[in-house]
Coordinates of C-alpha atoms in Angstrom, one line a residue:
M13 CA -0.2 -0.1 -0.1
K14 CA 2.8 2.2 0.7
K15 CA 4.6 1.8 -2.6
L16 CA 1.2 2.6 -4.5
S17 CA 0.5 5.7 -2.6
I18 CA 4.2 6.8 -3.3
L19 CA 3.6 5.8 -6.9
F20 CA 0.3 8.0 -7.5
A21 CA 1.9 10.8 -5.3
C22 CA 5.0 10.8 -7.5
L23 CA 3.4 10.2 -11.0
F24 CA 3.7 13.1 -13.3
F25 CA 1.2 12.5 -16.1
V26 CA -1.3 14.3 -18.1
G27 CA -3.8 11.9 -18.3
T28 CA -5.7 13.5 -21.1
S29 CA -5.1 12.8 -24.8
A30 CA -3.8 15.7 -26.9
M31 CA -7.1 15.6 -28.8
A32 CA -8.3 17.1 -25.4
F33 CA -6.4 20.2 -25.6
Q34 CA -7.8 23.1 -27.2
N35 CA -6.3 25.9 -29.6
T36 CA -3.6 23.3 -31.4
E37 CA -4.5 24.3 -34.5
V38 CA -2.3 26.6 -37.0
D39 CA -2.2 30.0 -36.2
Y40 CA -1.5 30.9 -40.2
N41 CA -1.6 34.7 -39.6
A42 CA 1.4 34.3 -37.0
V43 CA 3.0 31.8 -39.3
Y44 CA 2.9 34.3 -42.3
K45 CA 4.3 36.8 -40.4
I46 CA 7.2 34.5 -39.0
K47 CA 7.7 33.2 -42.6
D48 CA 8.1 36.8 -44.0
E49 CA 10.6 37.9 -41.5
G50 CA 12.5 34.7 -41.4
L51 CA 12.7 34.4 -45.1
N52 CA 13.3 38.3 -46.0
N53 CA 14.9 39.6 -43.4
S54 CA 17.2 36.5 -41.9
Q55 CA 20.4 37.3 -40.2
V56 CA 21.0 33.7 -39.2
M57 CA 24.4 33.4 -41.4
D58 CA 25.4 36.8 -39.6
I59 CA 24.9 35.3 -36.1
A60 CA 26.8 32.1 -37.6
W61 CA 29.5 34.3 -39.0
N62 CA 29.8 35.9 -35.5
L63 CA 30.1 32.6 -33.6
T64 CA 32.5 31.1 -35.8
D65 CA 34.9 33.1 -38.2
R66 CA 35.1 36.2 -35.9
I67 CA 34.9 34.5 -32.5
G68 CA 36.3 31.2 -33.3
P69 CA 36.6 27.7 -31.3
R70 CA 34.4 27.8 -28.1
L71 CA 35.9 25.0 -26.0
T72 CA 34.0 25.1 -22.7
G73 CA 36.2 27.2 -20.4
S74 CA 38.3 28.7 -23.3
S75 CA 38.5 32.0 -24.1
G76 CA 36.6 31.8 -27.3
L77 CA 33.4 30.6 -25.3
K78 CA 34.0 33.7 -23.1
K79 CA 33.5 35.8 -26.0
A80 CA 30.7 34.2 -27.3
Y81 CA 28.8 34.9 -24.0
D82 CA 29.9 38.3 -24.0
W83 CA 28.6 38.9 -27.9
T84 CA 25.3 36.7 -27.8
S85 CA 24.2 38.1 -24.6
A86 CA 24.8 41.7 -25.7
E87 CA 23.1 40.9 -29.2
M88 CA 20.1 39.8 -27.5
K89 CA 19.8 42.6 -25.3
E90 CA 20.0 44.8 -28.4
W91 CA 16.9 43.0 -29.9
G92 CA 15.2 44.2 -26.9
L93 CA 14.9 40.6 -25.3
S94 CA 14.3 40.7 -21.5
N95 CA 16.4 38.9 -18.5
V96 CA 19.2 38.6 -20.6
K97 CA 22.3 37.0 -18.1
V98 CA 25.2 34.9 -18.3
E99 CA 24.4 32.6 -15.6
A100 CA 26.5 29.8 -13.9
W101 CA 25.4 26.4 -13.8
G102 CA 28.2 24.7 -11.2
E103 CA 31.8 24.1 -11.4
F104 CA 33.2 22.5 -14.7
G105 CA 37.0 23.0 -14.1
P106 CA 40.1 24.6 -15.9
G107 CA 39.5 26.3 -19.0
W108 CA 41.8 25.5 -22.0
D109 CA 43.4 27.2 -25.3
V110 CA 45.8 25.9 -28.1
K111 CA 48.0 28.9 -28.6
K112 CA 50.4 27.4 -30.9
S113 CA 50.6 24.1 -32.8
Y114 CA 53.6 23.0 -35.0
L115 CA 54.5 19.5 -36.0
A116 CA 56.5 17.8 -38.9
M117 CA 58.3 14.5 -39.6
T118 CA 61.6 15.4 -40.4
A119 CA 63.3 11.9 -41.3
P120 CA 63.4 10.1 -43.7
Y121 CA 62.1 13.1 -45.0
Y122 CA 60.5 16.2 -44.5
Q123 CA 56.5 16.5 -44.3
A124 CA 54.4 18.9 -42.7
I125 CA 51.7 17.1 -40.4
I126 CA 48.1 18.1 -40.1
G127 CA 47.1 18.0 -36.6
I128 CA 46.3 19.8 -33.3
P129 CA 47.2 19.3 -29.6
K130 CA 45.0 16.9 -27.7
A131 CA 42.5 19.0 -25.5
W132 CA 43.5 19.8 -22.0
T133 CA 47.1 18.3 -22.7
P134 CA 50.2 20.4 -21.9
G135 CA 52.4 22.0 -24.7
T136 CA 56.2 20.9 -25.3
N137 CA 57.7 23.9 -23.7
G138 CA 59.7 25.0 -26.8
Q139 CA 60.5 23.1 -29.8
I140 CA 61.4 19.3 -29.7
Q141 CA 63.3 17.1 -31.8
A142 CA 62.7 13.2 -31.3
E143 CA 62.5 9.8 -32.8
V144 CA 59.0 8.2 -33.0
V145 CA 58.6 4.8 -31.6
Y146 CA 55.8 2.6 -32.8
V147 CA 54.9 1.1 -29.3
N148 CA 53.0 -2.5 -30.4
I149 CA 51.0 -3.3 -27.0
Q150 CA 48.2 -5.9 -27.3
N151 CA 48.2 -6.6 -23.7
E152 CA 49.6 -5.6 -20.4
A153 CA 52.6 -8.0 -20.7
D154 CA 54.0 -6.5 -23.6
L155 CA 54.6 -3.3 -21.5
T156 CA 57.6 -4.7 -20.2
E157 CA 59.3 -5.0 -23.6
Y158 CA 59.5 -1.2 -23.9
K159 CA 60.9 -0.3 -20.0
G160 CA 63.9 1.6 -20.2
K161 CA 63.5 2.1 -24.1
L162 CA 61.2 5.2 -24.4
A163 CA 62.8 8.1 -22.5
G164 CA 62.7 11.1 -24.5
K165 CA 60.7 9.5 -27.5
V166 CA 57.5 10.3 -29.5
V167 CA 55.5 7.4 -28.9
M168 CA 52.4 6.0 -31.3
L169 CA 50.1 3.2 -30.3
P170 CA 48.3 0.6 -32.6
T171 CA 45.2 1.9 -34.8
S172 CA 42.4 0.3 -36.6
I173 CA 41.8 3.7 -38.4
E174 CA 42.1 3.9 -41.9
A175 CA 41.5 6.5 -44.7
R176 CA 39.8 4.6 -47.3
T177 CA 38.8 5.7 -50.5
T178 CA 35.1 6.7 -50.7
F179 CA 33.0 6.2 -53.5
E180 CA 29.8 8.0 -52.0
A181 CA 29.4 11.4 -51.8
D182 CA 30.2 12.8 -48.1
A183 CA 27.0 14.6 -47.8
K184 CA 23.4 13.4 -48.4
R185 CA 19.7 14.5 -47.8
W186 CA 17.3 11.7 -46.5
T187 CA 15.0 10.3 -49.1
D188 CA 11.5 10.1 -48.8
D189 CA 11.7 6.3 -48.3
E190 CA 14.2 6.9 -45.6
L191 CA 12.0 9.5 -43.8
E192 CA 9.2 6.9 -44.1
G193 CA 11.1 4.3 -42.5
M194 CA 11.8 6.7 -39.4
T195 CA 8.0 6.4 -38.6
S196 CA 7.9 3.0 -37.6
S197 CA 8.9 2.0 -34.0
R198 CA 11.9 0.3 -33.7
V199 CA 12.7 -2.5 -31.2
S200 CA 15.9 -3.6 -30.3
N201 CA 17.0 -7.2 -31.1
A202 CA 20.2 -6.8 -29.7
N203 CA 22.0 -10.4 -27.8
G204 CA 22.8 -9.4 -24.4
D205 CA 25.6 -11.7 -24.0
F206 CA 27.1 -10.0 -27.2
T207 CA 26.8 -6.5 -25.9
Q208 CA 28.4 -7.6 -22.7
R209 CA 31.4 -8.9 -24.5
R210 CA 31.7 -5.6 -26.2
V211 CA 31.5 -3.8 -22.9
S212 CA 34.0 -6.0 -21.3
E213 CA 36.4 -5.6 -24.2
F214 CA 36.2 -1.7 -24.3
R215 CA 37.0 -2.0 -20.8
R216 CA 40.2 -4.1 -21.5
R217 CA 41.1 -1.6 -24.2
A218 CA 40.6 1.3 -21.8
N219 CA 42.7 -0.3 -18.6
L220 CA 45.4 -1.1 -21.3
R221 CA 45.7 2.3 -22.8
N222 CA 45.6 3.8 -19.3
A223 CA 48.7 1.5 -18.1
A224 CA 50.3 2.3 -21.3
Y225 CA 49.9 6.1 -20.7
Q226 CA 51.1 5.4 -17.2
L227 CA 54.3 3.5 -18.5
F228 CA 54.9 6.7 -21.0
K229 CA 55.3 9.0 -18.1
D230 CA 57.0 6.9 -16.0
E231 CA 59.7 6.5 -18.9
G232 CA 59.7 10.4 -19.6
V233 CA 58.2 10.2 -23.4
K234 CA 58.3 13.7 -24.8
M235 CA 54.9 13.4 -26.8
V236 CA 52.3 11.0 -27.7
L237 CA 50.8 11.1 -31.3
N238 CA 47.2 9.3 -31.9
T239 CA 44.7 9.7 -34.6
H240 CA 40.6 8.9 -34.5
R241 CA 37.5 7.9 -36.3
G242 CA 38.9 8.0 -39.9
G243 CA 38.4 10.9 -41.9
G244 CA 41.2 11.7 -44.4
Q245 CA 41.8 13.8 -47.4
G246 CA 42.5 16.5 -44.9
T247 CA 40.2 15.9 -42.3
F248 CA 41.0 14.5 -38.9
F249 CA 38.6 14.1 -35.9
T250 CA 39.3 15.4 -32.4
S251 CA 38.6 13.3 -29.1
N252 CA 37.1 14.3 -25.7
G253 CA 40.5 15.1 -24.4
A254 CA 42.5 14.7 -21.2
R255 CA 40.4 17.0 -18.7
R256 CA 40.4 14.4 -16.0
D257 CA 44.3 14.1 -16.1
P258 CA 46.2 16.9 -14.5
N259 CA 49.5 15.1 -15.2
A260 CA 48.8 14.6 -19.2
L261 CA 52.0 14.1 -21.7
P262 CA 51.8 16.6 -24.4
E263 CA 49.8 15.1 -27.0
M264 CA 48.6 15.5 -30.8
E265 CA 45.6 14.0 -32.9
I266 CA 46.8 14.0 -36.3
A267 CA 45.1 13.3 -39.9
P268 CA 45.2 9.3 -40.1
E269 CA 47.1 9.3 -43.6
H270 CA 50.1 11.0 -41.7
Y271 CA 49.7 8.9 -38.6
N272 CA 49.7 5.5 -40.7
R273 CA 52.3 6.4 -42.7
M274 CA 54.8 6.9 -39.4
V275 CA 53.3 3.7 -38.4
R276 CA 54.3 1.8 -41.6
L277 CA 57.5 3.4 -42.0
A278 CA 58.5 2.6 -38.0
I279 CA 57.3 -1.2 -38.8
K280 CA 59.5 -1.7 -41.8
G281 CA 62.8 -0.4 -39.4
E282 CA 62.9 3.1 -41.2
P283 CA 64.2 5.6 -38.5
V284 CA 61.5 8.3 -38.3
M285 CA 61.9 11.8 -36.7
I286 CA 59.8 14.4 -36.0
E287 CA 59.8 18.0 -34.7
A288 CA 57.2 19.7 -32.9
D289 CA 56.6 23.0 -31.0
T290 CA 53.2 23.5 -29.5
K291 CA 52.0 25.5 -26.5
T292 CA 48.9 25.5 -24.6
E293 CA 47.1 27.7 -21.8
F294 CA 44.9 26.7 -18.9
H295 CA 42.4 29.1 -17.4
R296 CA 42.2 28.3 -13.7
S297 CA 40.9 31.9 -12.2
D298 CA 37.1 30.9 -13.0
L299 CA 36.4 27.1 -12.8
K300 CA 32.5 27.8 -13.5
G301 CA 30.4 26.7 -16.2
Y302 CA 28.0 29.3 -17.9
N303 CA 24.9 29.3 -20.0
V304 CA 23.7 32.3 -21.8
I305 CA 19.6 33.0 -21.2
A306 CA 17.0 35.5 -22.4
E307 CA 13.5 36.0 -22.7
I308 CA 10.3 37.1 -24.5
P309 CA 7.7 37.9 -21.5
G310 CA 4.4 36.1 -22.2
S311 CA 1.5 38.4 -22.7
D312 CA -1.3 36.4 -21.1
P313 CA -2.2 37.2 -17.5
N314 CA -3.1 33.6 -16.6
L315 CA -0.1 31.9 -18.7
K316 CA 2.8 34.2 -18.5
D317 CA 4.2 32.5 -15.6
E318 CA 4.8 29.4 -17.8
V319 CA 7.7 28.9 -20.0
V320 CA 8.4 27.3 -23.4
M321 CA 12.2 27.0 -24.1
L322 CA 14.1 26.6 -27.3
G323 CA 18.1 26.1 -27.4
A324 CA 21.3 24.7 -28.3
H325 CA 25.0 24.0 -27.1
M326 CA 27.3 27.1 -28.0
D327 CA 30.2 25.4 -27.0
S328 CA 32.5 23.5 -29.6
W329 CA 35.8 21.8 -30.2
F330 CA 38.6 23.5 -31.3
A331 CA 40.4 22.3 -34.4
G332 CA 37.9 24.1 -36.4
T333 CA 35.3 26.8 -35.7
G334 CA 32.3 24.5 -34.2
A335 CA 30.4 25.6 -37.4
T336 CA 28.0 22.7 -37.9
D337 CA 28.8 21.7 -34.2
N338 CA 27.2 23.8 -33.1
A339 CA 27.4 27.4 -34.3
A340 CA 24.5 26.2 -36.7
G341 CA 22.2 25.5 -33.7
S342 CA 22.9 28.6 -31.9
A343 CA 22.6 30.6 -34.5
T344 CA 19.2 29.1 -35.8
M345 CA 17.8 29.6 -32.0
M346 CA 19.3 32.9 -31.7
E347 CA 17.3 34.0 -35.3
A348 CA 14.2 32.1 -34.2
I349 CA 13.6 33.9 -30.8
R350 CA 14.8 37.0 -33.2
I351 CA 11.9 36.5 -35.4
L352 CA 9.5 36.1 -32.6
K353 CA 10.5 39.1 -31.1
E354 CA 10.7 41.1 -34.3
S355 CA 7.5 39.9 -36.0
G356 CA 5.6 40.8 -33.0
V357 CA 3.5 37.4 -33.1
P358 CA 1.8 37.0 -29.6
L359 CA 3.3 34.8 -27.5
K360 CA 0.7 34.0 -24.3
R361 CA 3.5 31.6 -22.6
T362 CA 7.1 33.2 -21.8
V363 CA 9.3 32.5 -24.3
R364 CA 13.3 31.6 -23.0
I365 CA 16.2 30.7 -25.3
A366 CA 19.1 29.1 -23.6
L367 CA 22.7 28.6 -25.1
W368 CA 24.3 26.0 -23.3
S369 CA 28.0 25.2 -22.2
G370 CA 29.6 21.8 -21.4
E371 CA 27.5 20.0 -24.0
E372 CA 30.4 18.1 -25.5
Q373 CA 31.8 17.2 -21.9
G374 CA 28.5 15.6 -20.9
L375 CA 25.4 18.0 -21.7
Y376 CA 26.6 19.7 -18.2
G377 CA 25.1 23.0 -18.9
S378 CA 21.7 21.9 -19.4
R379 CA 21.5 18.9 -16.8
N380 CA 22.8 21.7 -14.3
Y381 CA 20.1 23.9 -15.5
V382 CA 17.5 21.7 -15.1
Q383 CA 18.3 20.5 -11.8
N384 CA 19.0 24.1 -10.6
T385 CA 15.5 25.5 -12.2
F386 CA 13.0 22.6 -12.4
M387 CA 14.2 20.3 -9.0
K388 CA 14.2 20.7 -5.4
N389 CA 15.5 17.4 -3.1
G390 CA 15.1 15.1 -5.8
G391 CA 11.6 16.0 -6.8
P392 CA 9.8 18.7 -9.0
N393 CA 9.4 22.1 -7.9
K394 CA 6.5 24.8 -9.3
A395 CA 9.1 25.7 -12.2
H396 CA 8.5 22.2 -13.3
E397 CA 4.7 22.4 -13.2
K398 CA 4.8 25.6 -15.1
F399 CA 7.0 24.4 -18.1
S400 CA 5.5 23.7 -21.1
A401 CA 8.1 22.0 -23.9
Y402 CA 11.6 22.6 -24.8
Y403 CA 13.3 22.4 -28.3
N404 CA 16.7 21.7 -29.5
M405 CA 18.8 21.8 -32.5
D406 CA 22.2 19.9 -32.4
N407 CA 22.5 17.6 -35.7
G408 CA 24.5 19.9 -37.8
T409 CA 23.6 22.2 -40.6
G410 CA 21.0 20.3 -42.5
A411 CA 17.5 21.1 -43.2
I412 CA 14.9 20.2 -40.6
R413 CA 12.7 17.1 -42.1
G414 CA 10.6 16.3 -39.0
I415 CA 10.9 15.6 -35.4
Y416 CA 11.3 12.9 -32.7
L417 CA 8.6 12.3 -30.2
Q418 CA 10.9 10.7 -27.3
Q419 CA 8.3 7.9 -27.0
N420 CA 5.9 10.9 -26.0
E421 CA 2.8 9.4 -28.4
A422 CA 0.2 12.2 -26.9
V423 CA 2.1 15.0 -28.8
R424 CA 1.9 12.9 -32.1
P425 CA -1.8 14.7 -33.3
I426 CA -0.3 18.2 -32.3
F427 CA 3.0 18.1 -34.4
D428 CA 1.4 16.6 -37.5
S429 CA -1.0 19.7 -37.5
W430 CA 1.7 22.0 -36.9
F431 CA 4.2 20.4 -39.5
S432 CA 1.5 20.5 -42.3
V433 CA 2.2 23.9 -42.8
F434 CA 6.1 23.1 -43.7
E435 CA 5.3 20.0 -46.2
D436 CA 6.4 22.3 -49.0
M437 CA 9.8 22.8 -47.2
G438 CA 10.2 18.9 -47.1
A439 CA 9.4 19.0 -43.3
N440 CA 6.6 16.5 -42.0
T441 CA 7.8 13.5 -40.8
V442 CA 6.8 12.6 -37.2
T443 CA 8.4 9.6 -35.6
I444 CA 7.7 8.2 -32.0
R445 CA 11.6 7.3 -31.8
N446 CA 13.9 8.7 -29.4
T447 CA 17.4 10.3 -30.4
G448 CA 20.1 10.9 -28.1
G449 CA 23.2 12.5 -27.6
T450 CA 22.4 16.5 -26.8
D451 CA 20.5 18.6 -24.4
H452 CA 17.2 18.0 -25.0
Q453 CA 17.8 14.7 -22.8
A454 CA 18.2 17.0 -20.0
F455 CA 14.6 17.7 -20.0
D456 CA 13.1 14.4 -20.8
G457 CA 15.1 13.1 -18.1
I458 CA 13.0 15.0 -15.6
G459 CA 9.9 14.2 -16.9
L460 CA 9.5 17.5 -18.9
P461 CA 8.7 17.4 -22.8
G462 CA 12.1 17.8 -24.5
F463 CA 12.4 17.4 -28.6
Q464 CA 15.2 17.3 -30.9
F465 CA 14.5 17.6 -34.7
I466 CA 15.2 15.1 -37.6
Q467 CA 17.6 17.1 -39.9
D468 CA 19.2 16.1 -43.3
P469 CA 22.8 14.7 -42.6
I470 CA 24.7 16.7 -45.0
D471 CA 28.2 15.8 -44.3
Y472 CA 28.1 16.0 -40.5
G473 CA 29.5 12.5 -39.7
T474 CA 31.5 12.3 -42.4
R475 CA 33.5 15.7 -42.5
T476 CA 32.4 18.0 -39.8
H477 CA 31.3 16.5 -36.3
H478 CA 34.4 17.4 -34.2
T479 CA 36.9 17.9 -37.2
N480 CA 39.4 20.4 -38.4
M481 CA 37.1 21.2 -41.2
D482 CA 34.0 22.3 -39.3
L483 CA 34.2 25.7 -40.9
F484 CA 31.7 28.4 -41.8
E485 CA 31.9 26.7 -45.5
R486 CA 29.9 23.8 -44.2
L487 CA 27.0 25.8 -43.1
Q488 CA 23.9 25.8 -45.7
A489 CA 22.3 29.2 -45.8
A490 CA 19.0 27.8 -46.9
D491 CA 18.4 25.2 -44.6
L492 CA 19.3 27.3 -41.7
R493 CA 16.8 30.1 -42.9
K494 CA 14.0 27.3 -43.0
N495 CA 15.4 25.9 -39.6
A496 CA 14.8 29.2 -38.0
V497 CA 11.5 29.6 -39.7
I498 CA 10.0 26.1 -38.3
I499 CA 11.4 26.5 -35.0
A500 CA 9.8 29.8 -34.2
T501 CA 6.6 28.4 -35.6
M502 CA 6.6 25.2 -33.5
V503 CA 7.6 27.6 -30.3
M504 CA 5.0 30.1 -31.3
Q505 CA 2.3 27.4 -31.5
T506 CA 3.5 25.8 -28.0
A507 CA 3.5 29.2 -26.5
N508 CA -0.2 29.7 -27.3
M509 CA -1.8 26.4 -26.5
D510 CA -4.6 26.5 -23.9
Q511 CA -2.7 24.2 -21.9
K512 CA 0.7 23.0 -21.5
M513 CA 2.2 20.2 -23.9
P514 CA 1.4 16.9 -22.6
R515 CA 3.9 14.6 -20.7
K516 CA 5.0 11.1 -20.5
P517 CA 4.7 9.3 -17.1
K518 CA 7.2 10.0 -14.8
V519 CA 7.7 8.7 -11.5
F520 CA 10.2 10.5 -9.0
D521 CA 11.5 8.2 -5.7
N522 CA 12.1 11.0 -3.5
N523 CA 9.7 12.9 -1.6
L524 CA 8.3 16.1 -3.6
N525 CA 8.6 19.2 -2.6
R526 CA 7.2 21.8 -4.7
S527 CA 7.9 24.7 -2.2
R528 CA 10.7 26.2 -4.4

């Protein structure tokens, strides 16, 4: 009986179907104003240019992200938005910037190397010249072979990464058949034992890599070289860095062709020499992480305390300028709220934009924000009750083709109706499926409706996601203009519903405390 009482006390679910919600029909007059402003007076590419070419890389805690805080907050104040603030969400740790990056192979011949220091690693403290040693470690027993042999060397570990010739285009758009396939529910047929084996193998490799790095430190290695995730033809991918290692070695991530060439030379017995000169800078004066927040206050006396949110993460990786990941999303969301403000469409509820940080390290900005804003003592507070929905964009520059319901079946008829006005833009796919890896999950995780859009992949996974080629040129201007119009419309419609967006069932284990 006690468990049953707790269940009923902690279950937050709107029991009515979406069809019981009034005023979910399309406001065509408002849509016309939004389309007119967004398609004829767009500023989205100028916003994106400021975030990329002018401000540059925006790793969380870096000087570039600090500049982005200052510029975006000043810009939104200039637009007349309210309650604009750069708001701390908690402690992140030291920031980090690259100040110099030079690497070249000098023997058996000279060749400049495409690469950059790994995040949160130190520089070389001046130019170094060293022999490259290929450390072929397959198990911990192999480590003993290299003891006493690595002092002053540059080391490379085995990799399965290849830069293969591609016979298909790097960029693509979803076909009608592919979009239709997304509308069906997906049921996993994964074998649990196989999954466990994969987890065990991943842990084994991680432990072996950690043991190897400890050997490198003990031996006095000068630098570590590595490569990640394929790429090729001038593109290389960066990793999540060494933020948790205060004693990290100087390390560079380089193009796979350049990495594999040195490995092949070393395996064949050809002496390989490199020279390197890198400089990195740590920022320890302010260890906090921040989000940028701004609002358009609601106009309805009975609904203005309720909130609709839109957002994107503003932090990026640093080998490029974070154009598709995620200046595209940040610029689109800024443009969407600018459209809503400039067009003057009625908004009954308050509309709030958030530009997150720390997304690339684990959704820190959004997850801390929702805990700080909507939760208390493990349960929802009053702000949680007054929240309607959150819309996120973080899948590159590609055009919006629809939306993921995140298993919230009750909103399907609502979104089907709203997307009907964008069928001519190719955006009308509504899928029950979940999608992950970005900030809408922070809202979904505490029982609040959070949504991410289906977007054309373009060359996100092949060329731009966390690469040195994630630059302004990769942005598709027409797609971003359309996206801003679609998102502004979704936000407007949500803000003007008679009732809040329906929610999925959510049970909170702790005693509820809504006093905050």
